[in-house]
PDB file of C-alpha atoms and ligand atoms in Angstrom:
ATOM      1  CA  MET A 174       6.851 -15.916 -13.405  1.00 64.00           C
ATOM      2  CA  ARG A 175       3.422 -14.930 -12.032  1.00 75.00           C
ATOM      3  CA  GLN A 176       0.719 -13.697 -14.368  1.00 74.00           C
ATOM      4  CA  HIS A 177      -0.180 -10.074 -13.543  1.00 86.00           C
ATOM      5  CA  VAL A 178      -3.815  -9.468 -12.665  1.00 93.00           C
ATOM      6  CA  ASN A 179      -5.493  -6.793 -14.813  1.00 95.00           C
ATOM      7  CA  PRO A 180      -6.952  -4.420 -12.208  1.00 96.00           C
ATOM      8  CA  LEU A 181      -9.265  -2.879 -14.813  1.00 95.00           C
ATOM      9  CA  SER A 182     -11.129  -6.171 -15.310  1.00 94.00           C
ATOM     10  CA  SER A 183     -14.856  -5.932 -14.378  1.00 93.00           C
ATOM     11  CA  ASN A 184     -14.263  -8.816 -11.914  1.00 92.00           C
ATOM     12  CA  PHE A 185     -13.115  -6.181  -9.421  1.00 94.00           C
ATOM     13  CA  ASN A 186     -15.994  -3.722  -9.829  1.00 92.00           C
ATOM     14  CA  GLN A 187     -18.120  -5.207  -7.068  1.00 91.00           C
ATOM     15  CA  ILE A 188     -16.906  -4.014  -3.641  1.00 92.00           C
ATOM     16  CA  LYS A 189     -17.936  -6.108  -0.649  1.00 91.00           C
ATOM     17  CA  ARG A 190     -18.882  -4.469   2.639  1.00 95.00           C
ATOM     18  CA  ILE A 191     -15.739  -3.124   4.380  1.00 96.00           C
ATOM     19  CA  PRO A 192     -15.805  -3.907   8.124  1.00 98.00           C
ATOM     20  CA  SER A 193     -15.469  -1.086  10.649  1.00 98.00           C
ATOM     21  CA  LEU A 194     -12.079  -0.524  12.343  1.00 98.00           C
ATOM     22  CA  SER A 195     -13.353  -2.107  15.568  1.00 98.00           C
ATOM     23  CA  GLU A 196     -14.361  -5.215  13.593  1.00 98.00           C
ATOM     24  CA  MET A 197     -10.926  -5.356  12.006  1.00 98.00           C
ATOM     25  CA  PHE A 198      -8.706  -4.735  15.004  1.00 98.00           C
ATOM     26  CA  GLY A 199      -8.514  -5.558  18.728  1.00 98.00           C
ATOM     27  CA  ASP A 200      -7.787  -1.902  19.552  1.00 98.00           C
ATOM     28  CA  SER A 201      -9.136   0.383  16.824  1.00 98.00           C
ATOM     29  CA  LYS A 202      -7.505   3.477  18.397  1.00 98.00           C
ATOM     30  CA  LEU A 203      -3.932   2.438  17.461  1.00 98.00           C
ATOM     31  CA  ASN A 204      -2.107   4.213  14.597  1.00 97.00           C
ATOM     32  CA  LEU A 205      -3.126   2.716  11.274  1.00 98.00           C
ATOM     33  CA  HIS A 206      -0.815   1.804   8.384  1.00 98.00           C
ATOM     34  CA  LEU A 207      -2.064   0.660   4.957  1.00 98.00           C
ATOM     35  CA  ASP A 208       0.050  -1.441   2.576  1.00 98.00           C
ATOM     36  CA  ILE A 209      -1.301  -1.453  -0.984  1.00 98.00           C
ATOM     37  CA  GLY A 210      -0.464  -4.544  -3.055  1.00 98.00           C
ATOM     38  CA  CYS A 211       0.651  -6.542  -0.044  1.00 98.00           C
ATOM     39  CA  ALA A 212       0.726  -9.935  -1.919  1.00 98.00           C
ATOM     40  CA  ALA A 213       0.666 -12.758   0.713  1.00 98.00           C
ATOM     41  CA  GLY A 214       1.236 -10.199   3.469  1.00 98.00           C
ATOM     42  CA  GLU A 215       4.493 -11.573   4.872  1.00 98.00           C
ATOM     43  CA  PHE A 216       5.845  -8.014   5.321  1.00 98.00           C
ATOM     44  CA  LEU A 217       2.745  -7.049   7.337  1.00 98.00           C
ATOM     45  CA  PHE A 218       2.888 -10.226   9.427  1.00 98.00           C
ATOM     46  CA  ASP A 219       6.494  -9.372  10.375  1.00 98.00           C
ATOM     47  CA  LEU A 220       5.533  -5.771  11.182  1.00 97.00           C
ATOM     48  CA  ALA A 221       2.386  -6.678  13.158  1.00 98.00           C
ATOM     49  CA  LEU A 222       4.334  -9.067  15.356  1.00 97.00           C
ATOM     50  CA  VAL A 223       7.251  -6.741  16.207  1.00 95.00           C
ATOM     51  CA  ASN A 224       5.300  -3.457  16.301  1.00 96.00           C
ATOM     52  CA  THR A 225       2.183  -4.201  18.313  1.00 96.00           C
ATOM     53  CA  SER A 226       1.429  -0.509  18.929  1.00 95.00           C
ATOM     54  CA  TRP A 227       0.219  -0.111  15.348  1.00 97.00           C
ATOM     55  CA  ASN A 228      -2.616  -1.613  13.318  1.00 98.00           C
ATOM     56  CA  TYR A 229      -1.789  -2.861   9.831  1.00 98.00           C
ATOM     57  CA  LEU A 230      -4.140  -3.192   6.902  1.00 98.00           C
ATOM     58  CA  GLY A 231      -3.192  -4.885   3.630  1.00 98.00           C
ATOM     59  CA  ILE A 232      -5.060  -4.619   0.344  1.00 98.00           C
ATOM     60  CA  GLU A 233      -4.352  -7.165  -2.390  1.00 98.00           C
ATOM     61  CA  ILE A 234      -6.022  -7.908  -5.716  1.00 97.00           C
ATOM     62  CA  ARG A 235      -5.215 -11.666  -5.737  1.00 97.00           C
ATOM     63  CA  GLU A 236      -8.092 -13.217  -3.790  1.00 96.00           C
ATOM     64  CA  LYS A 237      -6.401 -16.519  -2.918  1.00 97.00           C
ATOM     65  CA  LEU A 238      -3.523 -14.686  -1.224  1.00 98.00           C
ATOM     66  CA  VAL A 239      -5.978 -12.649   0.853  1.00 98.00           C
ATOM     67  CA  LYS A 240      -7.991 -15.749   1.876  1.00 98.00           C
ATOM     68  CA  ASN A 241      -4.783 -17.508   3.021  1.00 98.00           C
ATOM     69  CA  ALA A 242      -3.509 -14.401   4.839  1.00 98.00           C
ATOM     70  CA  LYS A 243      -6.830 -14.080   6.681  1.00 98.00           C
ATOM     71  CA  LEU A 244      -6.739 -17.706   7.764  1.00 98.00           C
ATOM     72  CA  LYS A 245      -3.164 -17.207   9.028  1.00 98.00           C
ATOM     73  CA  VAL A 246      -4.279 -14.139  11.060  1.00 98.00           C
ATOM     74  CA  LEU A 247      -7.034 -16.185  12.707  1.00 98.00           C
ATOM     75  CA  LYS A 248      -4.775 -19.180  13.376  1.00 98.00           C
ATOM     76  CA  ARG A 249      -2.082 -17.023  14.985  1.00 98.00           C
ATOM     77  CA  GLU A 250      -4.627 -14.898  16.842  1.00 98.00           C
ATOM     78  CA  ILE A 251      -3.082 -11.618  15.628  1.00 98.00           C
ATOM     79  CA  ASN A 252      -5.386  -8.707  16.463  1.00 98.00           C
ATOM     80  CA  ASN A 253      -3.542  -5.802  14.850  1.00 98.00           C
ATOM     81  CA  LEU A 254      -3.566  -7.063  11.278  1.00 98.00           C
ATOM     82  CA  TYR A 255      -6.342  -7.235   8.643  1.00 98.00           C
ATOM     83  CA  PHE A 256      -6.527  -7.976   4.943  1.00 98.00           C
ATOM     84  CA  VAL A 257      -9.000  -6.768   2.303  1.00 98.00           C
ATOM     85  CA  PHE A 258      -9.331  -8.278  -1.182  1.00 97.00           C
ATOM     86  CA  GLY A 259      -9.815  -6.089  -4.282  1.00 97.00           C
ATOM     87  CA  ASN A 260      -8.478  -3.442  -6.557  1.00 98.00           C
ATOM     88  CA  ALA A 261      -7.304  -0.673  -4.232  1.00 98.00           C
ATOM     89  CA  ASN A 262      -8.425   1.982  -6.749  1.00 98.00           C
ATOM     90  CA  ASN A 263     -11.987   0.674  -6.836  1.00 97.00           C
ATOM     91  CA  ILE A 264     -12.098   0.151  -3.058  1.00 98.00           C
ATOM     92  CA  PHE A 265     -11.155   3.763  -2.354  1.00 97.00           C
ATOM     93  CA  ASN A 266     -13.376   5.095  -5.101  1.00 96.00           C
ATOM     94  CA  ASP A 267     -16.260   3.645  -3.046  1.00 96.00           C
ATOM     95  CA  LYS A 268     -17.555   6.069  -0.412  1.00 95.00           C
ATOM     96  CA  GLN A 269     -17.848   3.345   2.220  1.00 96.00           C
ATOM     97  CA  SER A 270     -14.022   3.235   2.431  1.00 97.00           C
ATOM     98  CA  LYS A 271     -13.596   6.914   3.251  1.00 97.00           C
ATOM     99  CA  PHE A 272     -13.283   6.170   6.992  1.00 98.00           C
ATOM    100  CA  ILE A 273     -10.155   4.121   6.272  1.00 98.00           C
ATOM    101  CA  ILE A 274      -8.419   7.020   4.493  1.00 98.00           C
ATOM    102  CA  GLU A 275      -9.443   9.434   7.269  1.00 98.00           C
ATOM    103  CA  ASN A 276      -7.823   7.219   9.916  1.00 98.00           C
ATOM    104  CA  LEU A 277      -4.504   6.476   8.236  1.00 98.00           C
ATOM    105  CA  LYS A 278      -1.180   7.591   9.608  1.00 97.00           C
ATOM    106  CA  SER A 279       0.772   6.133   6.698  1.00 97.00           C
ATOM    107  CA  ILE A 280       0.533   4.216   3.414  1.00 98.00           C
ATOM    108  CA  SER A 281       3.111   2.113   1.591  1.00 98.00           C
ATOM    109  CA  PHE A 282       3.318   1.219  -2.078  1.00 98.00           C
ATOM    110  CA  ASN A 283       6.076  -1.371  -2.111  1.00 98.00           C
ATOM    111  CA  PHE A 284       7.272  -2.440  -5.532  1.00 98.00           C
ATOM    112  CA  PRO A 285       3.929  -2.018  -7.361  1.00 98.00           C
ATOM    113  CA  ASP A 286       3.397  -3.886 -10.646  1.00 98.00           C
ATOM    114  CA  PRO A 287       5.284  -1.876 -13.290  1.00 97.00           C
ATOM    115  CA  TRP A 288       3.047  -2.426 -16.348  1.00 96.00           C
ATOM    116  CA  PHE A 289       5.889  -1.477 -18.698  1.00 96.00           C
ATOM    117  CA  LYS A 290       3.952  -0.896 -21.949  1.00 96.00           C
ATOM    118  CA  LYS A 291       2.658   2.641 -22.330  1.00 96.00           C
ATOM    119  CA  LYS A 292      -0.853   1.409 -23.234  1.00 97.00           C
ATOM    120  CA  HIS A 293      -0.890  -0.435 -19.879  1.00 97.00           C
ATOM    121  CA  HIS A 294       0.160   2.554 -17.721  1.00 97.00           C
ATOM    122  CA  LYS A 295      -3.514   3.036 -16.803  1.00 97.00           C
ATOM    123  CA  ARG A 296      -3.283  -0.295 -14.913  1.00 97.00           C
ATOM    124  CA  ARG A 297      -0.654   1.113 -12.547  1.00 98.00           C
ATOM    125  CA  VAL A 298      -2.007   1.452  -9.038  1.00 98.00           C
ATOM    126  CA  ILE A 299      -0.917   5.080  -8.501  1.00 98.00           C
ATOM    127  CA  GLN A 300      -3.222   7.170 -10.707  1.00 98.00           C
ATOM    128  CA  PRO A 301      -4.126  10.930 -10.504  1.00 98.00           C
ATOM    129  CA  LYS A 302      -7.720  10.075  -9.502  1.00 98.00           C
ATOM    130  CA  PHE A 303      -6.536   7.807  -6.691  1.00 98.00           C
ATOM    131  CA  ILE A 304      -4.069  10.417  -5.386  1.00 98.00           C
ATOM    132  CA  ASN A 305      -6.883  12.982  -5.496  1.00 98.00           C
ATOM    133  CA  ILE A 306      -9.149  10.725  -3.431  1.00 98.00           C
ATOM    134  CA  LEU A 307      -6.336  10.272  -0.904  1.00 98.00           C
ATOM    135  CA  SER A 308      -5.581  14.001  -0.724  1.00 97.00           C
ATOM    136  CA  ASN A 309      -9.270  14.817  -0.150  1.00 97.00           C
ATOM    137  CA  SER A 310      -9.559  12.682   2.957  1.00 97.00           C
ATOM    138  CA  LEU A 311      -6.115  12.013   4.466  1.00 98.00           C
ATOM    139  CA  GLN A 312      -5.244  13.897   7.655  1.00 98.00           C
ATOM    140  CA  LYS A 313      -2.461  16.476   7.385  1.00 97.00           C
ATOM    141  CA  GLY A 314       0.888  14.835   8.234  1.00 95.00           C
ATOM    142  CA  THR A 315      -0.016  11.403   6.837  1.00 96.00           C
ATOM    143  CA  LEU A 316       2.978   9.816   5.105  1.00 96.00           C
ATOM    144  CA  ILE A 317       3.117   7.920   1.792  1.00 97.00           C
ATOM    145  CA  PHE A 318       6.100   5.616   1.279  1.00 97.00           C
ATOM    146  CA  VAL A 319       6.891   4.599  -2.297  1.00 98.00           C
ATOM    147  CA  LYS A 320       9.505   2.020  -3.349  1.00 98.00           C
ATOM    148  CA  THR A 321      10.321   0.364  -6.664  1.00 98.00           C
ATOM    149  CA  ASP A 322      13.248  -1.052  -8.638  1.00 98.00           C
ATOM    150  CA  VAL A 323      11.819   0.325 -11.925  1.00 98.00           C
ATOM    151  CA  LYS A 324      13.053   3.879 -12.620  1.00 98.00           C
ATOM    152  CA  ASP A 325      10.342   4.637 -15.205  1.00 98.00           C
ATOM    153  CA  LEU A 326       7.627   3.582 -12.730  1.00 98.00           C
ATOM    154  CA  PHE A 327       9.273   5.644  -9.987  1.00 98.00           C
ATOM    155  CA  ASP A 328       9.231   8.776 -12.200  1.00 98.00           C
ATOM    156  CA  TYR A 329       5.611   8.135 -13.098  1.00 98.00           C
ATOM    157  CA  MET A 330       4.512   7.733  -9.460  1.00 98.00           C
ATOM    158  CA  ASP A 331       6.615  10.684  -8.298  1.00 98.00           C
ATOM    159  CA  CYS A 332       5.139  12.942 -10.998  1.00 98.00           C
ATOM    160  CA  THR A 333       1.592  11.742 -10.267  1.00 98.00           C
ATOM    161  CA  ILE A 334       1.872  12.346  -6.555  1.00 98.00           C
ATOM    162  CA  LEU A 335       3.636  15.705  -6.801  1.00 98.00           C
ATOM    163  CA  SER A 336       1.117  16.969  -9.369  1.00 98.00           C
ATOM    164  CA  ASN A 337      -1.263  17.033  -6.452  1.00 98.00           C
ATOM    165  CA  PHE A 338      -0.826  20.305  -4.552  1.00 96.00           C
ATOM    166  CA  TYR A 339      -1.405  18.622  -1.161  1.00 98.00           C
ATOM    167  CA  PHE A 340       1.670  16.371  -1.173  1.00 98.00           C
ATOM    168  CA  LYS A 341       5.329  17.260  -0.843  1.00 97.00           C
ATOM    169  CA  THR A 342       8.417  15.085  -0.477  1.00 97.00           C
ATOM    170  CA  ILE A 343      10.230  14.817   2.823  1.00 93.00           C
ATOM    171  CA  ASP A 344      13.775  13.774   3.489  1.00 87.00           C
ATOM    172  CA  LYS A 345      14.267  10.827   5.807  1.00 77.00           C
ATOM    173  CA  THR A 346      17.075  12.655   7.517  1.00 73.00           C
ATOM    174  CA  ASP A 347      15.075  15.871   8.080  1.00 66.00           C
ATOM    175  CA  PHE A 348      12.147  14.149   9.600  1.00 66.00           C
ATOM    176  CA  ASN A 349      11.702  12.132  12.754  1.00 70.00           C
ATOM    177  CA  LEU A 350      10.596   8.812  11.339  1.00 72.00           C
ATOM    178  CA  SER A 351      11.387   6.804  14.469  1.00 71.00           C
ATOM    179  CA  ASP A 352       7.678   6.348  15.106  1.00 76.00           C
ATOM    180  CA  SER A 353       6.881   5.643  11.484  1.00 87.00           C
ATOM    181  CA  PHE A 354       5.163   2.453  10.436  1.00 92.00           C
ATOM    182  CA  ASN A 355       8.372   0.498   9.992  1.00 93.00           C
ATOM    183  CA  PRO A 356      10.858   1.361  12.752  1.00 88.00           C
ATOM    184  CA  ASN A 357      12.492  -2.045  12.401  1.00 88.00           C
ATOM    185  CA  LYS A 358      13.149  -1.547   8.705  1.00 92.00           C
ATOM    186  CA  ILE A 359      11.610  -4.862   7.750  1.00 96.00           C
ATOM    187  CA  LYS A 360      11.999  -5.761   4.059  1.00 97.00           C
ATOM    188  CA  THR A 361       9.254  -6.903   1.681  1.00 98.00           C
ATOM    189  CA  ASN A 362       9.715 -10.112  -0.359  1.00 98.00           C
ATOM    190  CA  ARG A 363      10.393  -8.155  -3.556  1.00 98.00           C
ATOM    191  CA  GLU A 364      12.849  -5.912  -1.706  1.00 98.00           C
ATOM    192  CA  LYS A 365      14.797  -8.971  -0.472  1.00 98.00           C
ATOM    193  CA  TYR A 366      14.990 -10.264  -4.068  1.00 98.00           C
ATOM    194  CA  VAL A 367      16.083  -6.834  -5.366  1.00 98.00           C
ATOM    195  CA  MET A 368      18.781  -6.525  -2.715  1.00 98.00           C
ATOM    196  CA  LEU A 369      20.043 -10.068  -3.335  1.00 98.00           C
ATOM    197  CA  ASN A 370      20.399  -9.242  -7.016  1.00 98.00           C
ATOM    198  CA  ARG A 371      21.992  -5.870  -6.296  1.00 97.00           C
ATOM    199  CA  LEU A 372      19.367  -3.970  -8.292  1.00 98.00           C
ATOM    200  CA  ASP A 373      18.722  -0.269  -7.695  1.00 98.00           C
ATOM    201  CA  ILE A 374      15.907   0.781  -5.378  1.00 98.00           C
ATOM    202  CA  PHE A 375      14.149   4.124  -6.010  1.00 98.00           C
ATOM    203  CA  GLU A 376      12.221   5.374  -3.020  1.00 97.00           C
ATOM    204  CA  ARG A 377      10.617   8.523  -1.696  1.00 97.00           C
ATOM    205  CA  ILE A 378       8.468   9.640   1.189  1.00 96.00           C
ATOM    206  CA  TYR A 379       5.619  12.157   0.767  1.00 97.00           C
ATOM    207  CA  ILE A 380       3.653  14.031   3.380  1.00 96.00           C
ATOM    208  CA  LYS A 381       0.116  15.367   3.162  1.00 97.00           C
ATOM    209  CA  ILE A 382       0.248  19.109   3.848  1.00 96.00           C
TER     210      ILE A 382
HETATM  211  C1  LIG B 296       5.291  -6.787  -7.531  1.00 62.22           C
HETATM  212  S1  LIG B 296       4.169  -7.274  -6.283  1.00 62.22           S
HETATM  213  C2  LIG B 296       4.914  -6.620  -4.788  1.00 62.22           C
HETATM  214  C3  LIG B 296       4.435  -7.310  -3.564  1.00 62.22           C
HETATM  215  C4  LIG B 296       4.956  -6.730  -2.224  1.00 62.22           C
HETATM  216  N1  LIG B 296       4.456  -5.378  -2.000  1.00 62.22           N
HETATM  217  C5  LIG B 296       6.458  -6.791  -2.165  1.00 62.22           C
HETATM  218  O1  LIG B 296       7.103  -5.712  -2.117  1.00 62.22           O
HETATM  219  O2  LIG B 296       7.012  -7.900  -2.120  1.00 62.22           O
HETATM  220  C6  LIG B 296       2.792  -6.166  -6.518  1.00 62.22           C
HETATM  221  C7  LIG B 296       1.515  -6.635  -5.817  1.00 62.22           C
HETATM  222  O3  LIG B 296       0.486  -5.689  -5.957  1.00 62.22           O
HETATM  223  C8  LIG B 296      -0.737  -6.380  -6.258  1.00 62.22           C
HETATM  224  N2  LIG B 296      -1.581  -5.395  -6.956  1.00 62.22           N
HETATM  225  C9  LIG B 296      -1.412  -4.912  -8.214  1.00 62.22           C
HETATM  226  N3  LIG B 296      -2.371  -3.981  -8.535  1.00 62.22           N
HETATM  227  C10 LIG B 296      -3.163  -3.877  -7.457  1.00 62.22           C
HETATM  228  C11 LIG B 296      -4.325  -3.110  -7.168  1.00 62.22           C
HETATM  229  N4  LIG B 296      -4.828  -2.272  -8.050  1.00 62.22           N
HETATM  230  N5  LIG B 296      -4.877  -3.222  -5.926  1.00 62.22           N
HETATM  231  C12 LIG B 296      -4.403  -4.100  -5.021  1.00 62.22           C
HETATM  232  N6  LIG B 296      -3.301  -4.876  -5.243  1.00 62.22           N
HETATM  233  C13 LIG B 296      -2.679  -4.771  -6.426  1.00 62.22           C
HETATM  234  C14 LIG B 296      -0.285  -7.535  -7.097  1.00 62.22           C
HETATM  235  O4  LIG B 296      -1.255  -8.564  -7.155  1.00 62.22           O
HETATM  236  C15 LIG B 296       0.986  -7.963  -6.363  1.00 62.22           C
HETATM  237  O5  LIG B 296       0.718  -8.840  -5.304  1.00 62.22           O
END
């Protein structure tokens, strides 16, 4: 069982310089998807290889995973995939990251850490302040994909996102998602585990209005 990293630790307060999109990607004009809490990035590697018309950015708080993922990107010469280390909340609280939010077409929060105890809810990645930062700079029409196997966490995230006037839910069937970030319906590692163990998955898609 892995030890969860406390995102509120002061270790994550210092934000390194974030490279520009043209430093991150071969073609900075492609649609950009952000995966928050991407772990070792396997999901993004799969996506980047099959869906070369998108750029993929992963943010992860475990530094070793990010270092290894970056080495793998270099070794495989993948030019539509980039990883950033740090606490996503702190990264986007920093003004230098505004350009990332402004350029996103979609964001995924796949199976975020649940932090079950009430006193630890403030460590959950989706927080009102974070959603506010996103709503201030995201383009209209940007999608947020949320998935978890923890009902209490789902309700918390759903309530936090919908408390912001600029987001509403959309139904997969009502909306043309064929060009969305994951047309091949690739599964994350946690999702594969959850499916193997026949656990419930709670998911929802939100759009910036
Ligand atoms: C349960 S894992 C899910 C990993 C992957 N998304 C999946 O579905 O298999 C949650 C991941 O989010 C990372 N994480 C937690 N809080 C974070 C934060 N504030 N910023 C960035 N990453 C975070 C954790 O280190 C962990 O790798």
